[in-house]
mmCIF file of C-alpha atoms in Angstrom:
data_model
loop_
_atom_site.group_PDB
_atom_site.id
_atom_site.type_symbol
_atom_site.label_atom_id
_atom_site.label_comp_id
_atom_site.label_asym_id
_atom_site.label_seq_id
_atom_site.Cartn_x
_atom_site.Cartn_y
_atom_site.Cartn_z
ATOM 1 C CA UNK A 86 -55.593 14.001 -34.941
ATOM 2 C CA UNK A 87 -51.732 14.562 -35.171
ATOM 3 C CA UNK A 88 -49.316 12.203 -33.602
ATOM 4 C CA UNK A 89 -47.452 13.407 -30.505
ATOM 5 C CA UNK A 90 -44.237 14.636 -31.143
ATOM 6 C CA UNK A 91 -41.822 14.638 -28.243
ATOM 7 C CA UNK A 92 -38.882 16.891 -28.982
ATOM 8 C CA UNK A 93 -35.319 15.030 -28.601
ATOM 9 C CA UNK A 94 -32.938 16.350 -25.505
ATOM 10 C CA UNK A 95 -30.063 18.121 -26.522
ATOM 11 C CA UNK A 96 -27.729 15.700 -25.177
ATOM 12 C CA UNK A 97 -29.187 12.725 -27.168
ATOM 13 C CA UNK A 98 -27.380 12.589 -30.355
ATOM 14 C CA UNK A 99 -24.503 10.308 -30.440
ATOM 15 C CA UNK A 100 -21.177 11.589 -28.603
ATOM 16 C CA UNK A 101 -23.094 14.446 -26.511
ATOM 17 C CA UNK A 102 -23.766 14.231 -22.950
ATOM 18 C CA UNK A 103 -27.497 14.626 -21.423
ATOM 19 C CA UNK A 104 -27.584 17.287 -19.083
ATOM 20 C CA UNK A 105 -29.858 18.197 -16.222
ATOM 21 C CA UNK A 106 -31.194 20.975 -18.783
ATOM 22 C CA UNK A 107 -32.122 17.998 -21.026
ATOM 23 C CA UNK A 108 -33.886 16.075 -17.815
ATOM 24 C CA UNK A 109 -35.699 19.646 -16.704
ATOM 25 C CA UNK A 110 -37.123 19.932 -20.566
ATOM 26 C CA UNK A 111 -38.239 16.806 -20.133
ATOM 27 C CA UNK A 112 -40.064 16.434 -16.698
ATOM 28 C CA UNK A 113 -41.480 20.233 -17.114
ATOM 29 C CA UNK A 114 -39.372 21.440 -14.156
ATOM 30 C CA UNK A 115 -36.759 23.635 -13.548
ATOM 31 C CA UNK A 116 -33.655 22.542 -13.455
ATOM 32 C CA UNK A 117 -33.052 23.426 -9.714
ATOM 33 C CA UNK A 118 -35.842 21.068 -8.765
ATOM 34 C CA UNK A 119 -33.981 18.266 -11.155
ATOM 35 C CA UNK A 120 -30.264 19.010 -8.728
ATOM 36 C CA UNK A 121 -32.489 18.575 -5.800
ATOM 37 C CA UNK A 122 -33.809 15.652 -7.061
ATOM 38 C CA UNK A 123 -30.795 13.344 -8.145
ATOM 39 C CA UNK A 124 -28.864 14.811 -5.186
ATOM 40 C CA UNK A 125 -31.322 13.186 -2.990
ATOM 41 C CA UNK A 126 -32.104 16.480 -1.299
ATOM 42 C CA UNK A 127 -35.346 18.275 0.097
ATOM 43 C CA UNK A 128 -37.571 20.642 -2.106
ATOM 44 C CA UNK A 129 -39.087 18.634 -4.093
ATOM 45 C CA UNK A 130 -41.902 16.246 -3.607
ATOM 46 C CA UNK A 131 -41.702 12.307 -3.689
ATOM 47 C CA UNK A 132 -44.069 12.054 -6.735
ATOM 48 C CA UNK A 133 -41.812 14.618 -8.709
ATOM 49 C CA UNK A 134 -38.598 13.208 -7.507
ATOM 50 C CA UNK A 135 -39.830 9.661 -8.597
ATOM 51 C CA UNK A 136 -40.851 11.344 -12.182
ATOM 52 C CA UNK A 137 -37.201 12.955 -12.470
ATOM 53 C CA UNK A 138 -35.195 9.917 -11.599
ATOM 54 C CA UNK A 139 -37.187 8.125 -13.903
ATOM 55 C CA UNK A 140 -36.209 9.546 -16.738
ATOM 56 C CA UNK A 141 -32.656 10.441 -15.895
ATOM 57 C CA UNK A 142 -32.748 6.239 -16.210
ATOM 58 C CA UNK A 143 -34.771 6.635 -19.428
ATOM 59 C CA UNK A 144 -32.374 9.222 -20.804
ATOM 60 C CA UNK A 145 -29.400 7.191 -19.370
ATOM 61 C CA UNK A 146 -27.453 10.334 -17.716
ATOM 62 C CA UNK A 147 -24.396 10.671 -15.475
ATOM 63 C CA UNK A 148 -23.824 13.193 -13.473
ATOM 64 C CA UNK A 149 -19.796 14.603 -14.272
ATOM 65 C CA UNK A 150 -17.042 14.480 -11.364
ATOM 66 C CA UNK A 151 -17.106 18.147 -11.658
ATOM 67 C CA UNK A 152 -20.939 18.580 -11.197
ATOM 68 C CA UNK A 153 -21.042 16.271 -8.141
ATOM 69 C CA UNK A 154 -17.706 17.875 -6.567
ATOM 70 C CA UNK A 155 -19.741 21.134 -7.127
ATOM 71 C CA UNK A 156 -22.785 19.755 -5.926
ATOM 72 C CA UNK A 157 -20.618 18.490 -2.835
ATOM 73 C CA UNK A 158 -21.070 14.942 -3.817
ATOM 74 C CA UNK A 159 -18.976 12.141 -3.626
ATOM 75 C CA UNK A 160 -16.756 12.297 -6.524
ATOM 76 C CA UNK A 161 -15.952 8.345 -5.837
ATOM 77 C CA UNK A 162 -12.618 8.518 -6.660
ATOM 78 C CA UNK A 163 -9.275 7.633 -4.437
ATOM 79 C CA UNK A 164 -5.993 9.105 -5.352
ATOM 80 C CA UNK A 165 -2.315 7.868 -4.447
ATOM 81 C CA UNK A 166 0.701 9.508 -4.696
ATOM 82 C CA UNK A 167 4.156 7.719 -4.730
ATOM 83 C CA UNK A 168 7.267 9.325 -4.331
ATOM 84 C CA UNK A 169 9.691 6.926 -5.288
ATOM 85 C CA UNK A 170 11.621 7.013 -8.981
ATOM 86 C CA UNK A 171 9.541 4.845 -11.388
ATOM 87 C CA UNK A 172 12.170 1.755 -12.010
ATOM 88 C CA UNK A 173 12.290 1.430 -8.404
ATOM 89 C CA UNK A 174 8.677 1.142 -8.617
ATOM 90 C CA UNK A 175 8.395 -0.879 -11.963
ATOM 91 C CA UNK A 176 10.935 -3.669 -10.110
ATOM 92 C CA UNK A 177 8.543 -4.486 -6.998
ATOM 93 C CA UNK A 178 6.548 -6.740 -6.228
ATOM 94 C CA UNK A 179 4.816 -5.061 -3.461
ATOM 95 C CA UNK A 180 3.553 -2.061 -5.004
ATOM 96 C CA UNK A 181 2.053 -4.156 -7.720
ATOM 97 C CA UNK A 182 0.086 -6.366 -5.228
ATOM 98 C CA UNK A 183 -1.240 -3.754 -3.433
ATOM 99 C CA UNK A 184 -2.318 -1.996 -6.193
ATOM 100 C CA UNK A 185 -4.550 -4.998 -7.125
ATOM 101 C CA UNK A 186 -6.096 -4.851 -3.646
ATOM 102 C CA UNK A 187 -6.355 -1.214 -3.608
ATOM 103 C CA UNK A 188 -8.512 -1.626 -6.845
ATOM 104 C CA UNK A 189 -10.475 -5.167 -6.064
ATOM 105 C CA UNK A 190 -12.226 -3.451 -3.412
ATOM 106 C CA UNK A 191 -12.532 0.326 -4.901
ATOM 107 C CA UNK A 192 -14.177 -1.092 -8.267
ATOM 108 C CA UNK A 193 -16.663 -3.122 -6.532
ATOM 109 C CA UNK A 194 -17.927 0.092 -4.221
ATOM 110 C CA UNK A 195 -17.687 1.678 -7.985
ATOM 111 C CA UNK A 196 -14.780 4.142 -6.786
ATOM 112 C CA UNK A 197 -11.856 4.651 -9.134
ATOM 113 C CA UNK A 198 -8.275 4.730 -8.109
ATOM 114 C CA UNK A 199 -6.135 8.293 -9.420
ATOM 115 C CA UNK A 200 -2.533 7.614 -8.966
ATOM 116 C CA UNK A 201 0.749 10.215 -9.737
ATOM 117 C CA UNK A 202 4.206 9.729 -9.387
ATOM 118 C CA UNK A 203 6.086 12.599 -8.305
ATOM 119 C CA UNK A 204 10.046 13.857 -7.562
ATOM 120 C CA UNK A 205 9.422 14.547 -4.041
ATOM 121 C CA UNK A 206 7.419 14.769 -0.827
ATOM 122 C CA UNK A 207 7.049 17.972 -1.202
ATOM 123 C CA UNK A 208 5.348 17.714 -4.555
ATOM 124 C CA UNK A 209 3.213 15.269 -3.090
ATOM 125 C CA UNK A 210 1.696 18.055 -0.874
ATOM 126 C CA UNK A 211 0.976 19.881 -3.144
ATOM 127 C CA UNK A 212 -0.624 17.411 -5.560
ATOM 128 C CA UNK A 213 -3.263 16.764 -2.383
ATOM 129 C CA UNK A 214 -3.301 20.371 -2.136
ATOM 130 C CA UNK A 215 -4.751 20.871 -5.625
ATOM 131 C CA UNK A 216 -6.591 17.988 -5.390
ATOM 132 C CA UNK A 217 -8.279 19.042 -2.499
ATOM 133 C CA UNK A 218 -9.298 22.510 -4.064
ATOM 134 C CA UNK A 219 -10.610 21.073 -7.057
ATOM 135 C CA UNK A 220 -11.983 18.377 -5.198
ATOM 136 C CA UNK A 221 -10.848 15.850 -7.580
ATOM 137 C CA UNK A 222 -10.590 13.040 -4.822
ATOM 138 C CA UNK A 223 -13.151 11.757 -1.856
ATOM 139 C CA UNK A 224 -9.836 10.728 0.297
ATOM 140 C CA UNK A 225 -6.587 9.395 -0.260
ATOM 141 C CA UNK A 226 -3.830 6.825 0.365
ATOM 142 C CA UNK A 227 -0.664 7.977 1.647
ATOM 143 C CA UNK A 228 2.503 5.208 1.592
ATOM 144 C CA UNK A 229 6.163 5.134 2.523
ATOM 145 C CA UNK A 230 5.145 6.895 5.970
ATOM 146 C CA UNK A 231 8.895 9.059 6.928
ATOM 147 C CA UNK A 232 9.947 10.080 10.100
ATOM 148 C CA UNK A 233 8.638 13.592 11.168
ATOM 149 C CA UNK A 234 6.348 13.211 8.040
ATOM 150 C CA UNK A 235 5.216 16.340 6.871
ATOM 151 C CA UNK A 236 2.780 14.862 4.574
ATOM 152 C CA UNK A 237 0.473 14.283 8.019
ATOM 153 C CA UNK A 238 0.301 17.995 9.240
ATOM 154 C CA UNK A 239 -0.483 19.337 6.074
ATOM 155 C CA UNK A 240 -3.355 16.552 5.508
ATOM 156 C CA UNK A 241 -5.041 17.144 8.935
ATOM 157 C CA UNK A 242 -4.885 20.844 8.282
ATOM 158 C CA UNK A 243 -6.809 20.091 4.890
ATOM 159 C CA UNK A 244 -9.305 17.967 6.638
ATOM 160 C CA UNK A 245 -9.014 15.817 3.580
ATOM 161 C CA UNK A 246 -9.963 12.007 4.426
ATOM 162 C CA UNK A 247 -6.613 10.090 4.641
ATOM 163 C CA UNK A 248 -5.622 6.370 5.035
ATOM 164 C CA UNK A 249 -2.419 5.993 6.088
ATOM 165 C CA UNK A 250 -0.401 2.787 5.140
ATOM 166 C CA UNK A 251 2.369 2.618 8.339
ATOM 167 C CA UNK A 252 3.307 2.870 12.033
ATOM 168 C CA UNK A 253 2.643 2.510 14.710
ATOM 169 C CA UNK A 254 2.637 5.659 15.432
ATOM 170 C CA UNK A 255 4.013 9.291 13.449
ATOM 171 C CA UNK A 256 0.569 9.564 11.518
ATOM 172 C CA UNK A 257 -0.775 11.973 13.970
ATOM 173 C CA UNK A 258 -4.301 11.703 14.091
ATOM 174 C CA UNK A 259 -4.922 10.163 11.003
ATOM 175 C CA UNK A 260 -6.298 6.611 11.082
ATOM 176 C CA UNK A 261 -3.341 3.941 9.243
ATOM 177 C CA UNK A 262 -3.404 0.140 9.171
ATOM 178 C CA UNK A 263 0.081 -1.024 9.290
ATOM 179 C CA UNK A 264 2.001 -4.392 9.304
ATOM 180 C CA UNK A 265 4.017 -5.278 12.621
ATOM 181 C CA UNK A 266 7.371 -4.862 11.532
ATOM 182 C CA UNK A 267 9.189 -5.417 15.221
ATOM 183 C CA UNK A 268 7.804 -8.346 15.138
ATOM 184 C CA UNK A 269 8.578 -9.280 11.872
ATOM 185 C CA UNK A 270 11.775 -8.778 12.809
ATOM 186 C CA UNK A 271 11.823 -10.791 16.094
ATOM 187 C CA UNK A 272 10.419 -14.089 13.625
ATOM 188 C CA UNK A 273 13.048 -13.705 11.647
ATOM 189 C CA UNK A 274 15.814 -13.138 14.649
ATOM 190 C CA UNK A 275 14.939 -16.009 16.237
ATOM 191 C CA UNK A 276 14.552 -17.971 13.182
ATOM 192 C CA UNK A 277 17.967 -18.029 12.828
ATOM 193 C CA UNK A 278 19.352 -17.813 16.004
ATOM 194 C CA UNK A 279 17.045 -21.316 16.479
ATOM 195 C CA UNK A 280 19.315 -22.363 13.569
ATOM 196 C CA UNK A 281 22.616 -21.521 15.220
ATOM 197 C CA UNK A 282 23.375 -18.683 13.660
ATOM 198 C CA UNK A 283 25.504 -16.108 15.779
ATOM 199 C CA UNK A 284 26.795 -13.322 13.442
ATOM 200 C CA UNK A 285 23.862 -11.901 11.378
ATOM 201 C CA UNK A 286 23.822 -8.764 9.380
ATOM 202 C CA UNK A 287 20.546 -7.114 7.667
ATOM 203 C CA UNK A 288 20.586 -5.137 4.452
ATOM 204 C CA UNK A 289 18.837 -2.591 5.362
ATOM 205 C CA UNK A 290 16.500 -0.223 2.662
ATOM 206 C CA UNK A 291 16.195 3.435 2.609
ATOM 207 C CA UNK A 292 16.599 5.284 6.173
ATOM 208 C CA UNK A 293 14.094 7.760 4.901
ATOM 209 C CA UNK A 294 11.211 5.501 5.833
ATOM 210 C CA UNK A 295 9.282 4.448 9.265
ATOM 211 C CA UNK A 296 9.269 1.162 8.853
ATOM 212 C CA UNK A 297 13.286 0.784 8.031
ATOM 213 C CA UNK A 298 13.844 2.659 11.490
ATOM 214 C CA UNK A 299 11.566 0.280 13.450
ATOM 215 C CA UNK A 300 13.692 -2.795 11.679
ATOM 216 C CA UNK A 301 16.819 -1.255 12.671
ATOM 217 C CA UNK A 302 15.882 -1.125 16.441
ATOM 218 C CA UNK A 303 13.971 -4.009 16.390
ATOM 219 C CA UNK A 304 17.175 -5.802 15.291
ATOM 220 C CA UNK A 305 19.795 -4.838 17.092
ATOM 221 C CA UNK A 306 17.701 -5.053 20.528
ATOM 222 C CA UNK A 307 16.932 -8.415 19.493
ATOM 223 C CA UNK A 308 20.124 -9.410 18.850
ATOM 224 C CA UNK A 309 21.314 -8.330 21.869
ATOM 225 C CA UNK A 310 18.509 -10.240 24.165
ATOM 226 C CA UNK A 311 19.735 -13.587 22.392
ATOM 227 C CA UNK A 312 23.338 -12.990 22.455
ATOM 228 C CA UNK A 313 23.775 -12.210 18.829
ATOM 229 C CA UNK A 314 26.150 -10.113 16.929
ATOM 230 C CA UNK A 315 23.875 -8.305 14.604
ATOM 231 C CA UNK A 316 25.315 -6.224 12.046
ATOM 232 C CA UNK A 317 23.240 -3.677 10.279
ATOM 233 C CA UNK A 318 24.142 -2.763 6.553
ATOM 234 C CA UNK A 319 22.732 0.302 4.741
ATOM 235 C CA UNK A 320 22.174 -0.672 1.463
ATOM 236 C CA UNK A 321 18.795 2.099 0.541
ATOM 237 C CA UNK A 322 16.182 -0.119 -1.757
ATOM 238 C CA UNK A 323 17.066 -1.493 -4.991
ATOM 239 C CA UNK A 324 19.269 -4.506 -6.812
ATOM 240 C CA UNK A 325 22.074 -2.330 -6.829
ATOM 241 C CA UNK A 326 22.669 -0.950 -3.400
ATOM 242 C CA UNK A 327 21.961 -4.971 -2.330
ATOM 243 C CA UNK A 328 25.020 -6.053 -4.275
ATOM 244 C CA UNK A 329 27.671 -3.570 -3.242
ATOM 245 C CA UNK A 330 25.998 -3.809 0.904
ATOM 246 C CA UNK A 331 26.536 -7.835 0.082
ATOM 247 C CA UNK A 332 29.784 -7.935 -1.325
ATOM 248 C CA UNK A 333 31.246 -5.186 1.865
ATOM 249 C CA UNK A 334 29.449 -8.021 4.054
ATOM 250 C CA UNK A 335 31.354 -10.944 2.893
ATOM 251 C CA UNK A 336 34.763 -8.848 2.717
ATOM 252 C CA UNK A 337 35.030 -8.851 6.284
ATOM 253 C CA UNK A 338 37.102 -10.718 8.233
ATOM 254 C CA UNK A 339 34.349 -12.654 10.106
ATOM 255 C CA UNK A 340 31.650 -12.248 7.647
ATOM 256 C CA UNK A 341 28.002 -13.292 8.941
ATOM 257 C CA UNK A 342 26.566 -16.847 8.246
ATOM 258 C CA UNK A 343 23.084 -14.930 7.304
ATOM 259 C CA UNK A 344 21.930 -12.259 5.912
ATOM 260 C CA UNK A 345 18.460 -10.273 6.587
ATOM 261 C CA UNK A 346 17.593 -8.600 3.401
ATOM 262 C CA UNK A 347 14.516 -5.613 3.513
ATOM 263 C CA UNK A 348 12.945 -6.624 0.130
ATOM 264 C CA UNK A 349 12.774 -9.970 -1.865
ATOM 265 C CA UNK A 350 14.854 -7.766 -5.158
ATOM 266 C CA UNK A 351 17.499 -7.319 -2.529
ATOM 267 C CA UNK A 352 17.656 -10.830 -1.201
ATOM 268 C CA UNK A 353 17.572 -12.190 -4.953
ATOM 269 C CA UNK A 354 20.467 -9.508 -5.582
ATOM 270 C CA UNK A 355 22.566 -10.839 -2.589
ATOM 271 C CA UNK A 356 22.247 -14.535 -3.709
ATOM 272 C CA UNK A 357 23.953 -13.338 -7.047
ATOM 273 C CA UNK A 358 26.706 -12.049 -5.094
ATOM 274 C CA UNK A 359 27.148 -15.172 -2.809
ATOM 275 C CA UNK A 360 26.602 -17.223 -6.134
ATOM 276 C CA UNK A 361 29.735 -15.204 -8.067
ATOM 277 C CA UNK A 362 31.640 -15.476 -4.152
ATOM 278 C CA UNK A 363 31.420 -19.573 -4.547
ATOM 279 C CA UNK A 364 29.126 -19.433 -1.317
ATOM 280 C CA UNK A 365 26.065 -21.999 -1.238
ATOM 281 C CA UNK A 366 22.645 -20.820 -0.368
ATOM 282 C CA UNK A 367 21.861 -22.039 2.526
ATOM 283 C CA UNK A 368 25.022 -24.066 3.204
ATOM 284 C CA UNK A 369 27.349 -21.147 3.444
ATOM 285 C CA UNK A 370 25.494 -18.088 3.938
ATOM 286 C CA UNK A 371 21.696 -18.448 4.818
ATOM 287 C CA UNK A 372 19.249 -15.638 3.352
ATOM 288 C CA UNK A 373 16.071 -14.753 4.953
ATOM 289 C CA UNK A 374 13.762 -11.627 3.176
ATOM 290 C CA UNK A 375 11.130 -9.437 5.013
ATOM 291 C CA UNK A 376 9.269 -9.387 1.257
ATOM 292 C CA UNK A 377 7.395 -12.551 0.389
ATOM 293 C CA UNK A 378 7.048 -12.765 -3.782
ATOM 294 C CA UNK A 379 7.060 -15.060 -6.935
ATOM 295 C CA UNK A 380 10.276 -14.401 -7.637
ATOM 296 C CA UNK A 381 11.271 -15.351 -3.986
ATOM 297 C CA UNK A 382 8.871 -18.447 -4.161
ATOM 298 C CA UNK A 383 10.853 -19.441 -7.099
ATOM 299 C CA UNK A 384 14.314 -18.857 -6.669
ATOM 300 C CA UNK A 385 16.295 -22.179 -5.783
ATOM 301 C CA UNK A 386 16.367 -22.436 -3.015
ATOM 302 C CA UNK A 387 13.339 -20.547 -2.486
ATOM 303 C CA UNK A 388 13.693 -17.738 -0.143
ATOM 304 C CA UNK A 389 12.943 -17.612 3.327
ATOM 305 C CA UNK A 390 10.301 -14.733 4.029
ATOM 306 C CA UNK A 391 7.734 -12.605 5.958
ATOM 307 C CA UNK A 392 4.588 -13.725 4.269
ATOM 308 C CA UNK A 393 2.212 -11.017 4.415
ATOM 309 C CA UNK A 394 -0.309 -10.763 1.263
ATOM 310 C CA UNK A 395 0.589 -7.498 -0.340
ATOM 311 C CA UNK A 396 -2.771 -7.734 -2.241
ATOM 312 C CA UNK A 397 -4.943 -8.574 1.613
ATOM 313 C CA UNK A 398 -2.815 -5.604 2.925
ATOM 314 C CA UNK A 399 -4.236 -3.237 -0.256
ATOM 315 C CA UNK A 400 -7.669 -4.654 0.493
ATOM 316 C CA UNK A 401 -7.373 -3.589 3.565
ATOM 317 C CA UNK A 402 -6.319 -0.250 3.539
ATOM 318 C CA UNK A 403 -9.209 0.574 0.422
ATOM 319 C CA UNK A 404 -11.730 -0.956 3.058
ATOM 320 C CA UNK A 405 -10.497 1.371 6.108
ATOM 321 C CA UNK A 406 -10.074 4.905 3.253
ATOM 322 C CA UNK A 407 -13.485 4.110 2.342
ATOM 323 C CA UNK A 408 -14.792 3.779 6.313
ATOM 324 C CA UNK A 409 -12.964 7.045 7.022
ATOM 325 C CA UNK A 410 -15.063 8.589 3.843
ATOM 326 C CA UNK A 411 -18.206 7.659 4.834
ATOM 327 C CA UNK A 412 -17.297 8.125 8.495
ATOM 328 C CA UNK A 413 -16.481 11.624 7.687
ATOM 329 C CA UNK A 414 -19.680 12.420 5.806
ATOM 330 C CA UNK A 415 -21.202 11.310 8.776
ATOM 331 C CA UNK A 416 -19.949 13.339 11.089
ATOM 332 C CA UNK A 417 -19.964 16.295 8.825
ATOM 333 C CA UNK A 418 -23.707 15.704 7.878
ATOM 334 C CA UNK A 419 -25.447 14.768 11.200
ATOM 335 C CA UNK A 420 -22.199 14.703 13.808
ATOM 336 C CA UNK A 421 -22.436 11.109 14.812
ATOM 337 C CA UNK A 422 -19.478 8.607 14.629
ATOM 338 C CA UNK A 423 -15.827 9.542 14.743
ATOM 339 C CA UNK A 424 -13.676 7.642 12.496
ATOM 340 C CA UNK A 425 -12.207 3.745 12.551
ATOM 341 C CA UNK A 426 -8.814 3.192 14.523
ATOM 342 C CA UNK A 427 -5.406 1.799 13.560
ATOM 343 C CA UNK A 428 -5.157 -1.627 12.765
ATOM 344 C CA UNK A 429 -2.607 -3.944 12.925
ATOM 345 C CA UNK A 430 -1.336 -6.973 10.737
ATOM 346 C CA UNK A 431 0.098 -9.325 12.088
ATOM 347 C CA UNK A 432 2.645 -11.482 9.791
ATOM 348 C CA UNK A 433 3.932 -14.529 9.695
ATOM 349 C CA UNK A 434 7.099 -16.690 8.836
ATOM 350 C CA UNK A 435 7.747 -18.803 5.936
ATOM 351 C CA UNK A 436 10.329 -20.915 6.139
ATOM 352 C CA UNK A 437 11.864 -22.533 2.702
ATOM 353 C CA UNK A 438 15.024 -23.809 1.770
ATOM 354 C CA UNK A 439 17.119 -20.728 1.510
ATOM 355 C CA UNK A 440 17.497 -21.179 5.704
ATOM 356 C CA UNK A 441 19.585 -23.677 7.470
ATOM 357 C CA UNK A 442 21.323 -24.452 10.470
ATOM 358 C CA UNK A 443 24.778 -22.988 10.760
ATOM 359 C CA UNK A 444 28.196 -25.009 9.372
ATOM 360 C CA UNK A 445 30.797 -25.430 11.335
ATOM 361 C CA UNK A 446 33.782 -23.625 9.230
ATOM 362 C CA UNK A 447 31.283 -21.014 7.904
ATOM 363 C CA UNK A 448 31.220 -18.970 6.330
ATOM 364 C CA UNK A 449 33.063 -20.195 3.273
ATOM 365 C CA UNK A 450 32.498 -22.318 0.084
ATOM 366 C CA UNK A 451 31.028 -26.025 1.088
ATOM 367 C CA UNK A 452 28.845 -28.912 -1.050
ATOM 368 C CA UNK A 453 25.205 -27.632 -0.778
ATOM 369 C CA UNK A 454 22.809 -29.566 1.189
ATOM 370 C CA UNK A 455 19.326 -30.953 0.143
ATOM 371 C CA UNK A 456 16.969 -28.737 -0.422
ATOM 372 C CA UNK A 457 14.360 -28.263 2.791
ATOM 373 C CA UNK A 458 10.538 -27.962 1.749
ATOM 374 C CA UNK A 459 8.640 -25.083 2.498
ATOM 375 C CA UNK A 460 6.819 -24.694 6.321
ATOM 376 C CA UNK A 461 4.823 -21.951 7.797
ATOM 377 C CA UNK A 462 5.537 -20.628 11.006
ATOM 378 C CA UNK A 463 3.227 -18.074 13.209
ATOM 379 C CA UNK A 464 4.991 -17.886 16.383
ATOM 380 C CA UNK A 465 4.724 -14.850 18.392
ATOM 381 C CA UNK A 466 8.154 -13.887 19.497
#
């Protein structure tokens, strides 16, 4: 009696891919039952469906992005767009962090993360335009939320599933987790003012952005409840733009005895300049930072900041982009539950050495205290 022979799928040989043509030879189907089969749909019974998952295990296949986008499958992948020139983006902290979040939590749900830097909003439009007709991505993660953002029209009118990282508020009816920025700002305020300081000026980012906007305000209303002279001091984000804002500061006639900066690369920029003035950090000039870092953490003295986990905050948002996903396949498969509301985090202070109460005299060169250690602070303002 001859042996069996069992004739080899296409796809087995080394470097080729098995197909669901290769699984259908196989299981003596078609290959329409097979697609009904892996895609977990009616049509086929359980005893066949058992037979054809089987040996899509045995033959070790994969089904392709493209076949599952086609089959209207998750695709389980996230995409990102960022908007912002790329040694802007290579110099912070932040976007690093939350990166490493974004990806933690993607990679253990076995999503991947597509990211593309581009010129301009506009281009990022159109990148979740294409994205969205080749259906390339399950959702996506939009950042650096603008005033009258026209990234959030054109994403509800896609219906594509969108996180947004800001607010409160201008991401229409998307859902967005966002860090409290006003009060962030009040922390800080008082901080200071607690301190003695009267004349404070913050170096303000780029305008462009939400969250610069609700600083601003934040600031000078604060500063006028407590009887401050606040001083605000476009600077846009970046080393650079921190030095020359820093150096205008300190050339006025009353210059302030501390200085908000928006990012810790700014603050670390404007202790340079205070360092090549002859000012003492915090003796002369105190220097607070809404960014929280390394870099910050290990400048002497270490920097006063707004500790909020960049990498908790990515976490975050991958948890909520992957709610609104499933949420969203929910709704769209059986019409049940709408998807999860803002959230809100809620940071806190760190105060380190680069803080102190006011001179009298300052601002203007002095013998630099001790150095203060390192407390955490979680008032609410």
């Amino acid at each position: 009696m001859a042996a069996e022979q069992r004739t080899p799928p296409r796809g087995s040989g080394r470097g080729q891919r098995v197909t669901i043509a290769d699984i259908a030879r196989r299981a003596g189907v078609t290959s329409a039952a097979v697609s009904l089969a892996v895609n977990g749909r009616p049509g086929v019974s359980d005893a066949t469906r058992e037979r054809i998952l089987e040996i899509a295990r045995e033959l070790r296949w994969e089904p392709s992005p493209a076949a599952r986008a086609l089959a209207g499958a998750p695709v389980l992948t996230v995409g990102m767009v960022l908007a912002r020139p790329a040694e802007i983006l290579g110099a912070e902290a932040f976007f690093g962090a939350f990166v490493a979040g974004l990806q933690e939590v993607l990679s253990r749900e076995d999503y991947s993360l597509q990211m593309k830097i581009v010129e301009t909003p506009e281009a990022e439009i159109e990148t979740f335009r294409r994205w969205f007709s080749q259906r390339r991505v399950d959702g996506v993660v939009v950042v650096d939320l603008r005033l009258d953002d026209a990234r959030i029209p054109a994403l509800e009118e896609l219906g594509l599933p969108a996180l947004v990282v800001g607010g409160p508020g201008h991401h229409g009816s998307l859902p967005s987790v966002y860090v409290d920025d006003a009060h962030a700002t009040r922390l800080l305020v008082d901080h200071l003012a607690e301190l003695g300081h009267t004349r404070i000026a913050r170096v303000a980012g780029d305008d462009v952005f939400l969250h610069t906007h609700q600083r601003d305000r934040t600031f000078a209303a604060r500063c006028e409840e407590l009887g401050l002279e606040g001083l605000n001091q476009p600077a846009g984000f970046g080393a650079s733009g921190a030095e020359v804002a820093t150096a205008e500061l300190l050339s006025r006639e009353e210059p302030p005895s501390a200085l908000l900066f928006d990012s810790d690369e700014m603050a670390l920029a404007g202790c340079h300049v205070l360092e090549q003035a002859g000012l003492a950090v915090p003796a002369d000039v105190a220097v607070a930072s809404y960014e929280d870092s390394p870099l910050a953490r290990g400048h002497r003295p270490p920097i006063t900041a707004i500790g909020r986990s960049a990498t908790e905050y990515g976490r975050v948002a991958a948890d909520r982009l992957l709610e609104v996903i499933a949420a969203r396949r929910e709704r769209r498969e059986t019409g049940g539950a709408g998807e999860p509301e803002t959230r809100a985090l809620i940071p806190e202070l760190i105060v380190r050495g680069s803080t102190a109460p006011q001179l009298d005299g300052a601002t203007g060169p002095s013998e630099e205290g001790p150095e203060r250690p390192a407390t955490r602070s979680s008032r609410t303002a």
